[in-house]
Amino acid sequence: MRQREGQHHKSLSLVKYPARGLLKRTKRVETVTDSLRDTMRTMVTTMYSNQGIGLAATQVGIDLQIVVVDAGDGILKMINPVIVKRDGTDVMDEGCLSVPQTVVRIKRAKVVTVEYLDEWGKRMCKTFEGLTARAIQHEIDHLNGRLIIDYLPWYKKMITIRHLRYV
Ligand code: ZN
């Protein structure tokens, strides 16, 4: 049975660095099912309860290409998202729920056009900008096993990784 959005209060536990699951590429979703929709609703709850603006499946131990984002423009649920166009650049400090106490300044596209399936399996192609565009790029990185620390120069990455072992 499907639950309605407002009735859903489950939350998933977050996977944190250096968990191996965060470092691998996720599998494409082949079929959009009720169970997948349920998973995405739980991911939204988990994102909100951790004050996140985006969450990728790998961050809750799920090996599938799904992300949820709410960076102030409403909830976005994306299945198999692919960036098909990038415009402009923008530099901003980013944190990650899976990489505690770490902030990395990252240059990303300012505007992105993304192809994905919505939660009903409908093929979408939309253009996003601002914080939403940034969050989407961050979450799609997760689906490819890429983390914010991968944007650091190697020596800073070494220091950060060493530090993360003790947090
Ligand atoms: Zn993240």
PDB file of C-alpha atoms and ligand atoms in Angstrom:
ATOM      1  CA  MET A   1       0.000   0.000   0.000  1.00  0.00           C
ATOM      2  CA  ARG A   2       1.150   3.469  -0.758  1.00  0.00           C
ATOM      3  CA  GLN A   3       1.397   6.036   1.957  1.00  0.00           C
ATOM      4  CA  ARG A   4       0.542   9.637   1.386  1.00  0.00           C
ATOM      5  CA  GLU A   5       3.300  12.212   1.651  1.00  0.00           C
ATOM      6  CA  GLY A   6       2.174  13.732   4.950  1.00  0.00           C
ATOM      7  CA  GLN A   7       1.806  10.383   6.695  1.00  0.00           C
ATOM      8  CA  HIS A   8       5.367   9.421   6.150  1.00  0.00           C
ATOM      9  CA  HIS A   9       7.657   9.824   9.125  1.00  0.00           C
ATOM     10  CA  LYS A  10      10.269   7.130   8.656  1.00  0.00           C
ATOM     11  CA  SER A  11      13.853   8.255   8.365  1.00  0.00           C
ATOM     12  CA  LEU A  12      16.909   6.386   7.104  1.00  0.00           C
ATOM     13  CA  SER A  13      20.316   6.482   8.741  1.00  0.00           C
ATOM     14  CA  LEU A  14      23.058   8.359   6.952  1.00  0.00           C
ATOM     15  CA  VAL A  15      26.138   6.683   5.532  1.00  0.00           C
ATOM     16  CA  LYS A  16      29.290   8.657   6.280  1.00  0.00           C
ATOM     17  CA  TYR A  17      32.785   8.796   4.855  1.00  0.00           C
ATOM     18  CA  PRO A  18      34.831   6.538   4.591  1.00  0.00           C
ATOM     19  CA  ALA A  19      32.017   4.029   3.951  1.00  0.00           C
ATOM     20  CA  ARG A  20      32.864   2.197   0.712  1.00  0.00           C
ATOM     21  CA  GLY A  21      29.320   2.535  -0.632  1.00  0.00           C
ATOM     22  CA  LEU A  22      29.896   6.273  -1.027  1.00  0.00           C
ATOM     23  CA  LEU A  23      32.780   5.690  -3.415  1.00  0.00           C
ATOM     24  CA  LYS A  24      31.157   3.596  -6.108  1.00  0.00           C
ATOM     25  CA  ARG A  25      28.994   4.289  -9.120  1.00  0.00           C
ATOM     26  CA  THR A  26      25.329   3.431  -8.610  1.00  0.00           C
ATOM     27  CA  LYS A  27      23.070   1.275 -10.777  1.00  0.00           C
ATOM     28  CA  ARG A  28      20.451   2.695 -13.121  1.00  0.00           C
ATOM     29  CA  VAL A  29      16.825   2.225 -12.124  1.00  0.00           C
ATOM     30  CA  GLU A  30      15.115  -0.100 -14.606  1.00  0.00           C
ATOM     31  CA  THR A  31      11.533   0.045 -13.327  1.00  0.00           C
ATOM     32  CA  VAL A  32       9.803   2.723 -11.310  1.00  0.00           C
ATOM     33  CA  THR A  33       7.714   0.969  -8.676  1.00  0.00           C
ATOM     34  CA  ASP A  34       5.627   1.866  -5.620  1.00  0.00           C
ATOM     35  CA  SER A  35       8.492   0.663  -3.482  1.00  0.00           C
ATOM     36  CA  LEU A  36      10.882   3.056  -5.244  1.00  0.00           C
ATOM     37  CA  ARG A  37       8.440   5.941  -4.702  1.00  0.00           C
ATOM     38  CA  ASP A  38       8.238   4.945  -1.054  1.00  0.00           C
ATOM     39  CA  THR A  39      12.052   4.976  -0.831  1.00  0.00           C
ATOM     40  CA  MET A  40      12.178   8.457  -2.338  1.00  0.00           C
ATOM     41  CA  ARG A  41       9.611   9.771   0.154  1.00  0.00           C
ATOM     42  CA  THR A  42      11.693   8.365   2.982  1.00  0.00           C
ATOM     43  CA  MET A  43      14.773  10.010   1.464  1.00  0.00           C
ATOM     44  CA  VAL A  44      12.959  13.368   1.496  1.00  0.00           C
ATOM     45  CA  THR A  45      12.098  12.882   5.185  1.00  0.00           C
ATOM     46  CA  THR A  46      15.703  11.958   5.901  1.00  0.00           C
ATOM     47  CA  MET A  47      16.982  15.014   4.016  1.00  0.00           C
ATOM     48  CA  TYR A  48      14.725  17.336   5.990  1.00  0.00           C
ATOM     49  CA  SER A  49      15.471  15.750   9.354  1.00  0.00           C
ATOM     50  CA  ASN A  50      19.181  16.316   8.710  1.00  0.00           C
ATOM     51  CA  GLN A  51      18.692  19.890   7.453  1.00  0.00           C
ATOM     52  CA  GLY A  52      19.990  18.899   4.029  1.00  0.00           C
ATOM     53  CA  ILE A  53      19.058  20.493   0.713  1.00  0.00           C
ATOM     54  CA  GLY A  54      19.739  17.326  -1.228  1.00  0.00           C
ATOM     55  CA  LEU A  55      20.281  13.617  -0.693  1.00  0.00           C
ATOM     56  CA  ALA A  56      21.530  10.856  -2.969  1.00  0.00           C
ATOM     57  CA  ALA A  57      20.646   7.169  -2.575  1.00  0.00           C
ATOM     58  CA  THR A  58      24.263   6.216  -1.794  1.00  0.00           C
ATOM     59  CA  GLN A  59      24.051   8.371   1.333  1.00  0.00           C
ATOM     60  CA  VAL A  60      21.400   6.057   2.771  1.00  0.00           C
ATOM     61  CA  GLY A  61      23.032   2.839   1.568  1.00  0.00           C
ATOM     62  CA  ILE A  62      20.934   2.366  -1.584  1.00  0.00           C
ATOM     63  CA  ASP A  63      22.743   1.417  -4.790  1.00  0.00           C
ATOM     64  CA  LEU A  64      20.452   3.167  -7.284  1.00  0.00           C
ATOM     65  CA  GLN A  65      20.518   6.356  -9.335  1.00  0.00           C
ATOM     66  CA  ILE A  66      18.036   8.390  -7.338  1.00  0.00           C
ATOM     67  CA  VAL A  67      18.355  11.815  -5.749  1.00  0.00           C
ATOM     68  CA  VAL A  68      16.049  14.180  -3.915  1.00  0.00           C
ATOM     69  CA  VAL A  69      16.617  17.924  -3.702  1.00  0.00           C
ATOM     70  CA  ASP A  70      14.883  20.841  -2.027  1.00  0.00           C
ATOM     71  CA  ALA A  71      16.999  23.960  -2.194  1.00  0.00           C
ATOM     72  CA  GLY A  72      14.083  26.336  -1.725  1.00  0.00           C
ATOM     73  CA  ASP A  73      12.277  25.700  -5.016  1.00  0.00           C
ATOM     74  CA  GLY A  74      10.208  22.733  -3.798  1.00  0.00           C
ATOM     75  CA  ILE A  75      10.878  18.996  -3.719  1.00  0.00           C
ATOM     76  CA  LEU A  76      12.546  17.412  -6.727  1.00  0.00           C
ATOM     77  CA  LYS A  77      12.743  13.643  -7.030  1.00  0.00           C
ATOM     78  CA  MET A  78      14.976  12.471  -9.849  1.00  0.00           C
ATOM     79  CA  ILE A  79      15.573   8.986 -11.191  1.00  0.00           C
ATOM     80  CA  ASN A  80      18.574   8.261 -13.464  1.00  0.00           C
ATOM     81  CA  PRO A  81      19.457  11.971 -13.729  1.00  0.00           C
ATOM     82  CA  VAL A  82      21.946  13.029 -16.411  1.00  0.00           C
ATOM     83  CA  ILE A  83      23.223  16.559 -17.006  1.00  0.00           C
ATOM     84  CA  VAL A  84      22.856  17.230 -20.719  1.00  0.00           C
ATOM     85  CA  LYS A  85      23.829  20.920 -20.777  1.00  0.00           C
ATOM     86  CA  ARG A  86      25.882  23.247 -18.551  1.00  0.00           C
ATOM     87  CA  ASP A  87      26.109  27.025 -18.683  1.00  0.00           C
ATOM     88  CA  GLY A  88      28.281  29.527 -16.853  1.00  0.00           C
ATOM     89  CA  THR A  89      30.333  28.922 -13.729  1.00  0.00           C
ATOM     90  CA  ASP A  90      29.830  29.719 -10.092  1.00  0.00           C
ATOM     91  CA  VAL A  91      32.065  29.177  -7.064  1.00  0.00           C
ATOM     92  CA  MET A  92      30.612  28.368  -3.655  1.00  0.00           C
ATOM     93  CA  ASP A  93      31.452  26.664  -0.353  1.00  0.00           C
ATOM     94  CA  GLU A  94      29.776  23.276   0.002  1.00  0.00           C
ATOM     95  CA  GLY A  95      29.232  20.852   2.826  1.00  0.00           C
ATOM     96  CA  CYS A  96      27.921  17.285   2.684  1.00  0.00           C
ATOM     97  CA  LEU A  97      25.846  15.266   5.161  1.00  0.00           C
ATOM     98  CA  SER A  98      28.166  12.297   4.523  1.00  0.00           C
ATOM     99  CA  VAL A  99      31.401  14.249   5.031  1.00  0.00           C
ATOM    100  CA  PRO A 100      31.137  15.828   8.509  1.00  0.00           C
ATOM    101  CA  GLN A 101      32.863  19.071   9.490  1.00  0.00           C
ATOM    102  CA  THR A 102      34.204  19.686   6.002  1.00  0.00           C
ATOM    103  CA  VAL A 103      33.617  22.638   3.710  1.00  0.00           C
ATOM    104  CA  VAL A 104      35.052  22.743   0.201  1.00  0.00           C
ATOM    105  CA  ARG A 105      34.978  25.627  -2.263  1.00  0.00           C
ATOM    106  CA  ILE A 106      33.766  24.145  -5.550  1.00  0.00           C
ATOM    107  CA  LYS A 107      33.429  25.608  -9.030  1.00  0.00           C
ATOM    108  CA  ARG A 108      30.342  24.284 -10.782  1.00  0.00           C
ATOM    109  CA  ALA A 109      28.060  25.203 -13.655  1.00  0.00           C
ATOM    110  CA  LYS A 110      25.645  28.005 -12.869  1.00  0.00           C
ATOM    111  CA  VAL A 111      22.831  26.560 -14.987  1.00  0.00           C
ATOM    112  CA  VAL A 112      22.241  22.899 -15.781  1.00  0.00           C
ATOM    113  CA  THR A 113      19.746  21.074 -17.951  1.00  0.00           C
ATOM    114  CA  VAL A 114      18.946  17.632 -16.596  1.00  0.00           C
ATOM    115  CA  GLU A 115      17.243  14.630 -18.165  1.00  0.00           C
ATOM    116  CA  TYR A 116      15.630  12.286 -15.652  1.00  0.00           C
ATOM    117  CA  LEU A 117      12.543  10.288 -14.839  1.00  0.00           C
ATOM    118  CA  ASP A 118      10.151  11.694 -12.277  1.00  0.00           C
ATOM    119  CA  GLU A 119       8.712   9.472  -9.558  1.00  0.00           C
ATOM    120  CA  TRP A 120       5.950   8.313 -11.944  1.00  0.00           C
ATOM    121  CA  GLY A 121       8.484   7.212 -14.540  1.00  0.00           C
ATOM    122  CA  LYS A 122       7.758  10.201 -16.786  1.00  0.00           C
ATOM    123  CA  ARG A 123      10.704  11.395 -18.884  1.00  0.00           C
ATOM    124  CA  MET A 124      11.628  14.959 -17.930  1.00  0.00           C
ATOM    125  CA  CYS A 125      14.094  17.520 -19.250  1.00  0.00           C
ATOM    126  CA  LYS A 126      14.379  20.657 -17.142  1.00  0.00           C
ATOM    127  CA  THR A 127      16.760  23.541 -16.638  1.00  0.00           C
ATOM    128  CA  PHE A 128      17.802  24.630 -13.146  1.00  0.00           C
ATOM    129  CA  GLU A 129      19.848  27.479 -11.767  1.00  0.00           C
ATOM    130  CA  GLY A 130      21.153  28.901  -8.494  1.00  0.00           C
ATOM    131  CA  LEU A 131      21.322  26.737  -5.384  1.00  0.00           C
ATOM    132  CA  THR A 132      19.057  24.093  -6.922  1.00  0.00           C
ATOM    133  CA  ALA A 133      21.454  23.642  -9.867  1.00  0.00           C
ATOM    134  CA  ARG A 134      24.356  23.371  -7.425  1.00  0.00           C
ATOM    135  CA  ALA A 135      22.580  20.819  -5.224  1.00  0.00           C
ATOM    136  CA  ILE A 136      21.658  18.694  -8.255  1.00  0.00           C
ATOM    137  CA  GLN A 137      25.298  18.653  -9.426  1.00  0.00           C
ATOM    138  CA  HIS A 138      26.450  17.697  -5.913  1.00  0.00           C
ATOM    139  CA  GLU A 139      23.919  14.836  -5.709  1.00  0.00           C
ATOM    140  CA  ILE A 140      24.680  13.516  -9.202  1.00  0.00           C
ATOM    141  CA  ASP A 141      28.349  13.458  -8.165  1.00  0.00           C
ATOM    142  CA  HIS A 142      27.310  11.097  -5.337  1.00  0.00           C
ATOM    143  CA  LEU A 143      25.724   8.727  -7.874  1.00  0.00           C
ATOM    144  CA  ASN A 144      29.121   8.571  -9.572  1.00  0.00           C
ATOM    145  CA  GLY A 145      30.989   7.973  -6.316  1.00  0.00           C
ATOM    146  CA  ARG A 146      32.376  11.512  -6.267  1.00  0.00           C
ATOM    147  CA  LEU A 147      32.530  13.506  -3.022  1.00  0.00           C
ATOM    148  CA  ILE A 148      33.335  17.139  -2.167  1.00  0.00           C
ATOM    149  CA  ILE A 149      36.807  16.094  -0.961  1.00  0.00           C
ATOM    150  CA  ASP A 150      37.580  14.893  -4.483  1.00  0.00           C
ATOM    151  CA  TYR A 151      37.666  18.555  -5.539  1.00  0.00           C
ATOM    152  CA  LEU A 152      40.520  19.326  -3.134  1.00  0.00           C
ATOM    153  CA  PRO A 153      44.174  19.402  -4.194  1.00  0.00           C
ATOM    154  CA  TRP A 154      45.744  16.048  -3.202  1.00  0.00           C
ATOM    155  CA  TYR A 155      47.603  17.355  -0.138  1.00  0.00           C
ATOM    156  CA  LYS A 156      44.483  19.018   1.285  1.00  0.00           C
ATOM    157  CA  LYS A 157      42.515  15.882   0.551  1.00  0.00           C
ATOM    158  CA  MET A 158      45.077  13.810   2.506  1.00  0.00           C
ATOM    159  CA  ILE A 159      44.814  16.110   5.502  1.00  0.00           C
ATOM    160  CA  THR A 160      41.011  16.106   5.369  1.00  0.00           C
ATOM    161  CA  ILE A 161      40.807  12.313   5.071  1.00  0.00           C
ATOM    162  CA  ARG A 162      43.127  11.930   8.070  1.00  0.00           C
ATOM    163  CA  HIS A 163      40.952  14.333  10.055  1.00  0.00           C
ATOM    164  CA  LEU A 164      37.725  12.551   9.032  1.00  0.00           C
ATOM    165  CA  ARG A 165      38.925   9.320  10.647  1.00  0.00           C
ATOM    166  CA  TYR A 166      38.612  10.973  14.031  1.00  0.00           C
ATOM    167  CA  VAL A 167      35.248  12.767  13.709  1.00  0.00           C
TER     168      VAL A 167
HETATM  169 ZN    ZN B   1      26.738  15.155  -0.285  1.00  0.00          ZN
END
